[in-house]
Short mmCIF file of C-alpha atoms and ligand atoms in Angstrom, two decimals:
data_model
loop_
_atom_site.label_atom_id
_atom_site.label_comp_id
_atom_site.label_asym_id
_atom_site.label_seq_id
_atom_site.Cartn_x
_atom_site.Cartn_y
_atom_site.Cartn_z
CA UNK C 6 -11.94 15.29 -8.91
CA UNK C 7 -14.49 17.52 -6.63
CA UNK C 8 -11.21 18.87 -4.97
CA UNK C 9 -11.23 22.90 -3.47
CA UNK C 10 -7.50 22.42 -3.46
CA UNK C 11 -5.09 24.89 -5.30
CA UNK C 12 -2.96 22.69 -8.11
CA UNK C 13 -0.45 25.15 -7.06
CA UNK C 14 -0.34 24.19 -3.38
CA UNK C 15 1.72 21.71 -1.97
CA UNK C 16 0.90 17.95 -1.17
CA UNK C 17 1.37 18.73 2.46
CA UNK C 18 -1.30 21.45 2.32
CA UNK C 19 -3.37 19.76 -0.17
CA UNK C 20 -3.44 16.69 1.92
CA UNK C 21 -5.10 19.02 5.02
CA UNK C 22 -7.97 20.27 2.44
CA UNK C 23 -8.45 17.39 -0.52
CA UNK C 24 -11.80 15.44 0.16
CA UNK C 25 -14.44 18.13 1.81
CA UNK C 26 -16.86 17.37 -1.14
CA UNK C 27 -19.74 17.11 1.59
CA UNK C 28 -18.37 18.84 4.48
CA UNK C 29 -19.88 22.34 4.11
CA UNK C 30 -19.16 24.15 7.20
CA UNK C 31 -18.02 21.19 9.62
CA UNK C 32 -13.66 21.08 9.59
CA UNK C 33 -14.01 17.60 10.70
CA UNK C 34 -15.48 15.04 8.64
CA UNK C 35 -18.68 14.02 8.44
CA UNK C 36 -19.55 9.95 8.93
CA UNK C 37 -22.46 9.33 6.81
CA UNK C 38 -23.13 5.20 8.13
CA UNK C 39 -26.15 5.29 5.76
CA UNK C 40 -26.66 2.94 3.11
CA UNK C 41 -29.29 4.54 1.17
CA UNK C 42 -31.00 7.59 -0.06
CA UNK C 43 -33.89 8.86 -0.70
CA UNK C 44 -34.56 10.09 -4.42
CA UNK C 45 -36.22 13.38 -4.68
CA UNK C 46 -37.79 12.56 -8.58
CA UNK C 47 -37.12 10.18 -10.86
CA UNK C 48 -35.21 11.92 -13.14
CA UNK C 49 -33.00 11.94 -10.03
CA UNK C 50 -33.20 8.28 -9.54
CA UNK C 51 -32.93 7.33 -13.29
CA UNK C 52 -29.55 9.70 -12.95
CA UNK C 53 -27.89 8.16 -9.98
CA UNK C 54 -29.05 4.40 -11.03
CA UNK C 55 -27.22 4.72 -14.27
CA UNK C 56 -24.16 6.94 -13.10
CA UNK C 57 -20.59 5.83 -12.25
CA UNK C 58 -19.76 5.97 -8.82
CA UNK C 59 -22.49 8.11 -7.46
CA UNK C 60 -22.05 9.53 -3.75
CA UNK C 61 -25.77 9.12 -2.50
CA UNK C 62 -27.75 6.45 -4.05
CA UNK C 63 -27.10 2.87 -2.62
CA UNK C 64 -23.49 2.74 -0.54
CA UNK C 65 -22.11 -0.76 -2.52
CA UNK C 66 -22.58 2.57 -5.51
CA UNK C 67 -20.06 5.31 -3.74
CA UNK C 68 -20.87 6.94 -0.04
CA UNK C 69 -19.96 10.05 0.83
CA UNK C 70 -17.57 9.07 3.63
CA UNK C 71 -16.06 6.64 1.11
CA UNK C 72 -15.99 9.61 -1.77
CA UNK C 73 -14.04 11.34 0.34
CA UNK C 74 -11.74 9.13 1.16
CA UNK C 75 -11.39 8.46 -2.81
CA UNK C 76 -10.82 12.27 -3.45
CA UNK C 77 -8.16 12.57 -1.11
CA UNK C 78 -6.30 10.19 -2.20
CA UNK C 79 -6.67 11.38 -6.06
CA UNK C 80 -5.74 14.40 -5.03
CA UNK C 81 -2.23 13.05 -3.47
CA UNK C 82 -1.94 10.86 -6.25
CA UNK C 83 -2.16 13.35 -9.01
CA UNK C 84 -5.06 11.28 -10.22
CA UNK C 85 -7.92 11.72 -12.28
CA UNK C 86 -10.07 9.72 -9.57
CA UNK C 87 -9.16 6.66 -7.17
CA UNK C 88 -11.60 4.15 -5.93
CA UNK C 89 -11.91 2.60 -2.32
CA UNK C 90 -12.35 -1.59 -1.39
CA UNK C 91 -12.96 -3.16 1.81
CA UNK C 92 -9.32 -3.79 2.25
CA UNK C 93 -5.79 -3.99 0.28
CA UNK C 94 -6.53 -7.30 -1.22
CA UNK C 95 -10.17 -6.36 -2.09
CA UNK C 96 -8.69 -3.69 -4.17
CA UNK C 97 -5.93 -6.40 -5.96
CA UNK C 98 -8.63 -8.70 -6.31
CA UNK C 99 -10.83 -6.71 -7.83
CA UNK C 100 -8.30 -5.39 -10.34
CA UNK C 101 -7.08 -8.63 -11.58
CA UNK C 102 -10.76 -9.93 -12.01
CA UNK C 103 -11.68 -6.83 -13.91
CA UNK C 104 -8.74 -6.91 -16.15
CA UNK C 105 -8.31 -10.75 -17.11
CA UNK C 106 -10.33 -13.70 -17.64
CA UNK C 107 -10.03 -17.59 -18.65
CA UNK C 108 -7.18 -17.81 -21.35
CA UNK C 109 -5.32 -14.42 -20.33
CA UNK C 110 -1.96 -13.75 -19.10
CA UNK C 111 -0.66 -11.71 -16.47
CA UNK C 112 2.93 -10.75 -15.20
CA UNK C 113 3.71 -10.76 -11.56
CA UNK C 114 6.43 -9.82 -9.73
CA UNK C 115 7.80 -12.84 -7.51
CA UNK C 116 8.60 -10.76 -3.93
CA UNK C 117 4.94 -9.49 -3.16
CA UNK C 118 3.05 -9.40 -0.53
CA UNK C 119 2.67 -13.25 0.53
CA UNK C 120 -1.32 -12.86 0.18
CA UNK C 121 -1.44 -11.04 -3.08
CA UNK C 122 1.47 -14.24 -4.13
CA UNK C 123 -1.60 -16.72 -2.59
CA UNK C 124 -3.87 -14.66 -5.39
CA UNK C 125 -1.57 -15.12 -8.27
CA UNK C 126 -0.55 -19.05 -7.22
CA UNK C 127 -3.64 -19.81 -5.78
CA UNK C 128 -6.96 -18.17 -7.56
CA UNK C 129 -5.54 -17.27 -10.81
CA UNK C 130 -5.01 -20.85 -12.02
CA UNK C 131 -8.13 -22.00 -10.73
CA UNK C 132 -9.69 -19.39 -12.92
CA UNK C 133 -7.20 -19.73 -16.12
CA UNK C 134 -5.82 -16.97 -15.64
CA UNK C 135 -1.97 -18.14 -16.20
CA UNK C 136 0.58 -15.73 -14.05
CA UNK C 137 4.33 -15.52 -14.92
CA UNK C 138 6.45 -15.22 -12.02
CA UNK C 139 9.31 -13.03 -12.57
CA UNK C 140 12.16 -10.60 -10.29
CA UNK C 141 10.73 -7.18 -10.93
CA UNK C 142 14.23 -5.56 -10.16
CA UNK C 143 15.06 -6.49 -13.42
CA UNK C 144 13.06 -4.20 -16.28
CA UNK C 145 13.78 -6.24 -19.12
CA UNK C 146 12.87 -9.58 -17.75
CA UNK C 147 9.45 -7.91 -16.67
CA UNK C 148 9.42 -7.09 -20.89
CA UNK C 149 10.57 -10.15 -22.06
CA UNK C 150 7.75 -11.94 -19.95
CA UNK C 151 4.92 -9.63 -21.53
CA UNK C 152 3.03 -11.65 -24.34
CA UNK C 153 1.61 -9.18 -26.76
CA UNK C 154 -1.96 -9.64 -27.04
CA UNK C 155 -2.20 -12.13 -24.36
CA UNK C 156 -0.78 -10.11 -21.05
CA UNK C 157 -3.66 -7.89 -19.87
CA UNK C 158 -1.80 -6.79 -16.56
CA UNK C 159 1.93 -6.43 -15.41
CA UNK C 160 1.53 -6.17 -11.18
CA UNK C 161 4.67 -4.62 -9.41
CA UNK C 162 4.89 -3.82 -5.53
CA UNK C 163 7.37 -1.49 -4.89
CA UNK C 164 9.23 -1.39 -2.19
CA UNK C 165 8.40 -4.98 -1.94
CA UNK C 166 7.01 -6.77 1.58
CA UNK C 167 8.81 -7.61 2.79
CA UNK C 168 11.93 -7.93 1.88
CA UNK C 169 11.86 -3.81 0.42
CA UNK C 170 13.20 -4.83 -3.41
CA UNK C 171 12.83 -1.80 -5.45
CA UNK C 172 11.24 -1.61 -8.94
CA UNK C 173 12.34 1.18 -11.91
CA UNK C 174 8.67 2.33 -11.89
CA UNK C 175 9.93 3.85 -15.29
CA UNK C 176 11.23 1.11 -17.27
CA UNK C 177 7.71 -0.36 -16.13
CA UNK C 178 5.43 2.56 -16.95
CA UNK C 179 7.25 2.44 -20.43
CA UNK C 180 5.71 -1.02 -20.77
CA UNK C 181 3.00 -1.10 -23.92
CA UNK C 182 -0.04 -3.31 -23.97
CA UNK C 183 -0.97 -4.47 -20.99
CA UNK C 184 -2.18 -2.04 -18.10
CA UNK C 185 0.45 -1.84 -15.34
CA UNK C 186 -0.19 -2.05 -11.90
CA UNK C 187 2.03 -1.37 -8.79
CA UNK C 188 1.10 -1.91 -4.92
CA UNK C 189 2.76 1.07 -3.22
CA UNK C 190 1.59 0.47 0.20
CA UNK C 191 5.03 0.69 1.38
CA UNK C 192 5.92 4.18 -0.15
CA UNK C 193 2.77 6.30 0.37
CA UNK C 194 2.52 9.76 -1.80
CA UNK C 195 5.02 11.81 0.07
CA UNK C 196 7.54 9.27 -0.90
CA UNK C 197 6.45 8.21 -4.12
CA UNK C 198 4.08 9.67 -6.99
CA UNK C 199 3.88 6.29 -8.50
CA UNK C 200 1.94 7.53 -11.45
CA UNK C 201 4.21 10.01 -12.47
CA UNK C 202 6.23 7.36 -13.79
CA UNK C 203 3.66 6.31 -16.57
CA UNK C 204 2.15 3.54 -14.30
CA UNK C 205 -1.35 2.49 -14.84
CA UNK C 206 -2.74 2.24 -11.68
CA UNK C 207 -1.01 2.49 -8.72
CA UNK C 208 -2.28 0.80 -5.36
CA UNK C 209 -2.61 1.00 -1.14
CA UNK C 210 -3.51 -1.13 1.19
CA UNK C 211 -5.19 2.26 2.99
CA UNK C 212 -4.89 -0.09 6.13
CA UNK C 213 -1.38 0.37 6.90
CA UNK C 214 0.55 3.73 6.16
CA UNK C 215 -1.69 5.61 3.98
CA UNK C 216 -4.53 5.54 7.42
CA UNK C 217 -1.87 4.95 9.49
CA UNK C 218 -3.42 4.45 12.80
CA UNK C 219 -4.01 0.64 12.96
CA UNK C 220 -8.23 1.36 13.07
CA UNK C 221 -9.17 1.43 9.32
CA UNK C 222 -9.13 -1.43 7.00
CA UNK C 223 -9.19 -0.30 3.58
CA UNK C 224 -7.48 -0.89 0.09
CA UNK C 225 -7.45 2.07 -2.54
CA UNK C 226 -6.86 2.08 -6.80
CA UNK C 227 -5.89 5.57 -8.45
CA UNK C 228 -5.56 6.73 -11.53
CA UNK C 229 -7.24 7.54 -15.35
CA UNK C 230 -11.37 7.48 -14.67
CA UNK C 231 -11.83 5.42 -17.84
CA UNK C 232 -9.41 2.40 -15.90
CA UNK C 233 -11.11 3.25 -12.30
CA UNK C 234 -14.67 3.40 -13.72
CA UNK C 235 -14.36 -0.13 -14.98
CA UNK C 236 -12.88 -1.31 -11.88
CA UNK C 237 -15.62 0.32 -10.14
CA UNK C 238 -18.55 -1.73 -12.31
CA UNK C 239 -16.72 -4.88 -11.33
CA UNK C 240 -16.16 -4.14 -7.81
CA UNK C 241 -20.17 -3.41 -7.55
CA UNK C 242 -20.40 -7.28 -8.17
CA UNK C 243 -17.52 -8.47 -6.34
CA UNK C 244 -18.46 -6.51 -3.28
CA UNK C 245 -15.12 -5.86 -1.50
CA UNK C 246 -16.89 -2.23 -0.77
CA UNK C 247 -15.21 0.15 1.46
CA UNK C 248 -17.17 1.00 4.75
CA UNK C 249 -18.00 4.47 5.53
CA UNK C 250 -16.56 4.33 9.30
CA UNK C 251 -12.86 3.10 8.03
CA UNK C 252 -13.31 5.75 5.24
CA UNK C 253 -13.65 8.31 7.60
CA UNK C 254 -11.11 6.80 9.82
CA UNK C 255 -8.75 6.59 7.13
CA UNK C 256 -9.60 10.36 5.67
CA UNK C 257 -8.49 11.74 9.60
CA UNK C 258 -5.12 9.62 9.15
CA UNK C 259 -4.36 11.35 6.16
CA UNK C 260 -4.44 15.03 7.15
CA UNK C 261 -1.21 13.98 9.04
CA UNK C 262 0.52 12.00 6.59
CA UNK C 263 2.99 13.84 5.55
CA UNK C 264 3.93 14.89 9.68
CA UNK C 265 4.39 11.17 9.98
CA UNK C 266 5.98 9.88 7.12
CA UNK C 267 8.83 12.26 7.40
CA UNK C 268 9.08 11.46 11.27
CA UNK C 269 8.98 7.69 10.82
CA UNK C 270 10.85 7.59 7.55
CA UNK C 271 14.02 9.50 9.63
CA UNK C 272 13.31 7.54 12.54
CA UNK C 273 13.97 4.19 10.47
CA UNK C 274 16.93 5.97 8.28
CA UNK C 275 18.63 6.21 11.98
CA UNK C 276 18.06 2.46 13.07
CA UNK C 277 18.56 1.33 9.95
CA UNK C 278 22.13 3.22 9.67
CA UNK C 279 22.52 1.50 13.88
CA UNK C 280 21.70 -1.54 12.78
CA UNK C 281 24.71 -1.90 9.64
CA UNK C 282 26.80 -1.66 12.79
CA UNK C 283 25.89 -4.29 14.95
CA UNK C 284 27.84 -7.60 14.76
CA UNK C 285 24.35 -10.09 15.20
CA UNK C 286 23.06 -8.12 11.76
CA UNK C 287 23.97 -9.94 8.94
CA UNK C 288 22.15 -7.75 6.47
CA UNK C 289 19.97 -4.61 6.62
CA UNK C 290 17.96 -3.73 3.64
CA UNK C 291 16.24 -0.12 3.71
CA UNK C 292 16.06 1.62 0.54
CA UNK C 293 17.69 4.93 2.28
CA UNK C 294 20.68 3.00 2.49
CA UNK C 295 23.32 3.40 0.40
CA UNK C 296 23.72 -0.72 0.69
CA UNK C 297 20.65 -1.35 -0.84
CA UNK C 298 20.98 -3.10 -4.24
CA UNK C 299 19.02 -0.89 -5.79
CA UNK C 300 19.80 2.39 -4.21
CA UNK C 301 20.54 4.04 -7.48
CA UNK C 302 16.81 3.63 -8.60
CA UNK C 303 15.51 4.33 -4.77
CA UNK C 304 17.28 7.61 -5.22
CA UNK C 305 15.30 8.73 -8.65
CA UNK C 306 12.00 7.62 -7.87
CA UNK C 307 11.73 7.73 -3.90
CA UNK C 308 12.12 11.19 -1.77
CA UNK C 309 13.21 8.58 1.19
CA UNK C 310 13.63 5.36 2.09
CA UNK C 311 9.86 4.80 3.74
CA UNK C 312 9.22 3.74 7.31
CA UNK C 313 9.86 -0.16 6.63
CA UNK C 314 12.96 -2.01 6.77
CA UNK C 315 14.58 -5.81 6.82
CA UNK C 316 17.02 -6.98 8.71
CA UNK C 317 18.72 -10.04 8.37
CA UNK C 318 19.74 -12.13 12.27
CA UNK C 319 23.39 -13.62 11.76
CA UNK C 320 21.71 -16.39 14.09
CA UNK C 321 19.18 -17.51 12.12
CA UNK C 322 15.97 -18.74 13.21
CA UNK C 323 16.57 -19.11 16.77
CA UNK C 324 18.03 -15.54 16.92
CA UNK C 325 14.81 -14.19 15.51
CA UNK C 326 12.59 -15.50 17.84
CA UNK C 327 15.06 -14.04 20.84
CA UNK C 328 15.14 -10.93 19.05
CA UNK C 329 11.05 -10.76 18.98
CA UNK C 330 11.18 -12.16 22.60
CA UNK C 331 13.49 -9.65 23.76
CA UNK C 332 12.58 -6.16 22.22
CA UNK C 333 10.48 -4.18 24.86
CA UNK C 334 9.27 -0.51 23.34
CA UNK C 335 8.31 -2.42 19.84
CA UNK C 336 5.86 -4.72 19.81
CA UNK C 337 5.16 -7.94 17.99
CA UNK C 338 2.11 -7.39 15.46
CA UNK C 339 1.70 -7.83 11.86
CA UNK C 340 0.32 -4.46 9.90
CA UNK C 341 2.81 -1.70 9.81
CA UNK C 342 2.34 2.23 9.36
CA UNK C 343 0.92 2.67 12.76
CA UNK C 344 2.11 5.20 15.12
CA UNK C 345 3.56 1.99 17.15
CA UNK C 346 6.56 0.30 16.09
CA UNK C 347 5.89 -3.13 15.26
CA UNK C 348 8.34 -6.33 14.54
CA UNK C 349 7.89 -9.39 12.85
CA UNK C 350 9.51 -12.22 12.60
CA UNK C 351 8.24 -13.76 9.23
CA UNK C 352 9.21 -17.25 9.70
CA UNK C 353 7.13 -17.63 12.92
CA UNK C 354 4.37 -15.19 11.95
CA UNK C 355 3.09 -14.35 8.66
CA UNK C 356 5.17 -16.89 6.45
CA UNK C 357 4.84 -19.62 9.23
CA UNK C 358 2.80 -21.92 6.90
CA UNK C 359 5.00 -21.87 4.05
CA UNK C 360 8.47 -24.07 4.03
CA UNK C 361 11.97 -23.04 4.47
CA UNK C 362 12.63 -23.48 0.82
CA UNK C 363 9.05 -21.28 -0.09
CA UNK C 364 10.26 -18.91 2.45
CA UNK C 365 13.66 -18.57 0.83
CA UNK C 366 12.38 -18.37 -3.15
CA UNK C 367 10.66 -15.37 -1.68
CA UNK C 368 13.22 -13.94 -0.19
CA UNK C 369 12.44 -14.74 3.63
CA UNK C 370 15.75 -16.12 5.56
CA UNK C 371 14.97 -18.09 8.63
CA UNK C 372 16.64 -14.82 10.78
CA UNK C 373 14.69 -11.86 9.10
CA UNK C 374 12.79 -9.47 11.06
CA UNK C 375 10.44 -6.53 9.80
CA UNK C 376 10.21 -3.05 11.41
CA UNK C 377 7.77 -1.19 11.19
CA UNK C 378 8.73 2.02 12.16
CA UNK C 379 6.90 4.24 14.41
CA UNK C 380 6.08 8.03 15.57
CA UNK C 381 8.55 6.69 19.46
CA UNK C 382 11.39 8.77 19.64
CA UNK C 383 14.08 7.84 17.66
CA UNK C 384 16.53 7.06 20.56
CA UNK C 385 13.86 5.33 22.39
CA UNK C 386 13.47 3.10 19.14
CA UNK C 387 17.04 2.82 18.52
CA UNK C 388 18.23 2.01 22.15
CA UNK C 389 15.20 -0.89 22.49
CA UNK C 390 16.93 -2.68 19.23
CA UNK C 391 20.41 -2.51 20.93
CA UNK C 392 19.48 -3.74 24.32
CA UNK C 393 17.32 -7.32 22.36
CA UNK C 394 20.76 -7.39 20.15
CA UNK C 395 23.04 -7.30 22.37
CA UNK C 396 21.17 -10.26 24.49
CA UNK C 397 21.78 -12.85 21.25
CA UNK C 398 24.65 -15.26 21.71
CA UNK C 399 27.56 -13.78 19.63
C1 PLP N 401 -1.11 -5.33 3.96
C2 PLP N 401 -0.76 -5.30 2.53
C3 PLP N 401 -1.71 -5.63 1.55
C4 PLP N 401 -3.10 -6.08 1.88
O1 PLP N 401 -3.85 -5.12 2.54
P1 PLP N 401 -5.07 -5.53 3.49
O2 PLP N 401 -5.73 -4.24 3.81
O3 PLP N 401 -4.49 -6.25 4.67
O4 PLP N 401 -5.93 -6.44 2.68
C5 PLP N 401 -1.32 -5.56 0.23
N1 PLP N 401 -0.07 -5.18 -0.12
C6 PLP N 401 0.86 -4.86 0.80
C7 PLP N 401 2.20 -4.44 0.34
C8 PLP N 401 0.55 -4.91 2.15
O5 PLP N 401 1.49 -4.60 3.05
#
């Protein structure tokens, strides 16, 4: 980890100085756009050709903007080193094509992401790859669904998108054999240190909180360098390659991080707690609440409840799409861990394709909405949900 940082300093203040490896005497950044380098002997080229992850060779190899990028997030990680993609899904591709092949077996938790599901029902069975489906919340089915010898990779998301299900990252991390895995896009470092609980690898899609101003697209892995290195071999082939510009876009969103995870993670503790009181809620699941089914477990591994929350419409569909219709500070987008508060209405929007049955196997009722919780003033935030609510037929 090429990190001036002091292990003794704290992740707020380590977040403002990790990844400077090529800085010198600029504060800011530095974009390097190239693609290539020029070799000054070829000892030099015969090093950087056959080294991991070099910074300036060829930039599918490792760029410096990118390197950065990678160091930060090691560094807020408590990682050995991390490695950078394209995007989120570039990253869980990557990893599952590294890790299994035809004949293998993998574990996968049933509430993910709906494209990362796509990968597991989709891609993996074209390839042979053969996925178990199983409710994460509960530790010993994830065991009891591990094949010695045959599982190569147990994938958690935790909290889950979107209906925020949280996963004992312990009782997972305690998990022998296969190498485990867990998306944490929804509970960036300040709010969890994923690997501290003995998991494998832990996960972003750098596009949403981690960057967290809706103009990077980027996925990130962290963890041991033996289990990134080999990810980064296979990801020089698979190509899902970060680019320098969202690197450095992303590297400028995290010197703030922690600012706006605490603001937007009390920001959505208050609506949350507002919404439990309103009579066209049905059901509000934020892990900061103490209603959340698995609050106890939110409690030990989480330092809040994250800037994401569910809630369910009493109404149903119809309700939903007047709720999306009506709000007028939030906005309608998909992506969350923007400065913007954004809604969604997953039946009309990003689950729109699947069925009311897929939708409800997943978790989805016909009246949820996701927030995404923003850097607005809470009030502001707060009093826009009221005035949509209180618009629904009672
Ligand atoms: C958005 C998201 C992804 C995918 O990230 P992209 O950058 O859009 O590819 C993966 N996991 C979770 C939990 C996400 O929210």
């Amino acid at each position: 980890m090429a990190d001036d940082t002091h292990p003794e300093w704290r992740p707020e203040t380590r977040a403002i100085r990790a990844g400077r490896r090529f800085n010198e005497d600029s504060l800011a950044p530095v974009l390097w756009p190239s693609t290539t380098y020029a070799n000054r002997s070829v000892d030099e080229q015969f090093a950087l050709a056959t080294s991991a992850h070099p910074g300036r060779f060829y930039s599918r190899n490792g760029s410096p903007s990118v390197l950065e990028l990678e160091d930060a997030v090691a560094t807020l990680e408590g990682a050995e080193a991390a490695l950078a993609f394209g995007s989120g899904m570039g990253a869980i591709a990557s990893v599952v094509l590294t890790f299994c092949s035809t004949g293998d077996h993998l574990v996968a938790q049933a509430s993910t992401f709906s494209v990362t599901n796509q990968l597991f029902t989709m891609l993996c069975p074209r390839l042979g790859i053969d996925v178990t489906f199983v409710d994460a919340t509960d530790a010993d089915a994830v065991r009891a669904a591990v094949r010695p010898g045959k599982t190569q990779l147990v994938f958690v998301e935790s909290p889950a998108n979107p209906g925020l299900d949280v996963v004992d990252l312990e009782a997972i991390g305690a998990i022998t054999g296969p190498f485990t895995v867990c998306d944490s896009t929804f509970a960036p470092p300040p709010v969890q240190q994923t690997l501290s609980f003995g998991i494998d690898l832990v996960m972003h899609a750098v596009t949403k909180g981690l960057a967290g101003h809706n103009d990077a697209m980027a996925g990130v892995i962290a963890g041991e360098r033996d289990l990134v290195e080999a990810v980064w071999g296979h990801h020089l082939i698979h190509g899902a390659v970060c680019s320098p510009f969202d690197a450095w876009n992303a590297l400028r969103g995290i010197r703030t991080l922690h600012a706006r995870i605490r603001q937007q993670s009390e920001t959505a503790l208050a609506l949350a707690t507002f919404l439990e009181t309103h009579a066209a809620v049905a059901r509000v699941s934020y892990p900061g609440l103490d209603s959340h089914p698995q609050r106890d477990v939110a409690k030990r591994q989480m330092t809040n409840g994250g800037t994401v929350l569910t809630f369910e419409l009493a109404g149903g569909l119809d309700a939903g799409r007047a709720f999306v219709e009506g709000v007028e500070l939030a906005q309608v987008a998909p992506s969350l861990g923007g400065p913007e508060t954004l809604v969604v209405h997953p039946p009309t929007m990003t689950a729109a394709t699947l069925r009311p049955d897929e939708r409800a196997a997943m978790g989805i009722g016909e009246g949820m909405i996701r927030v995404s919780v923003g850097l607005e003033h809470a009030d502001d935030v707060v009093a826009d949900f009221r005035q949509s609510l209180d618009r629904l037929a009672p």
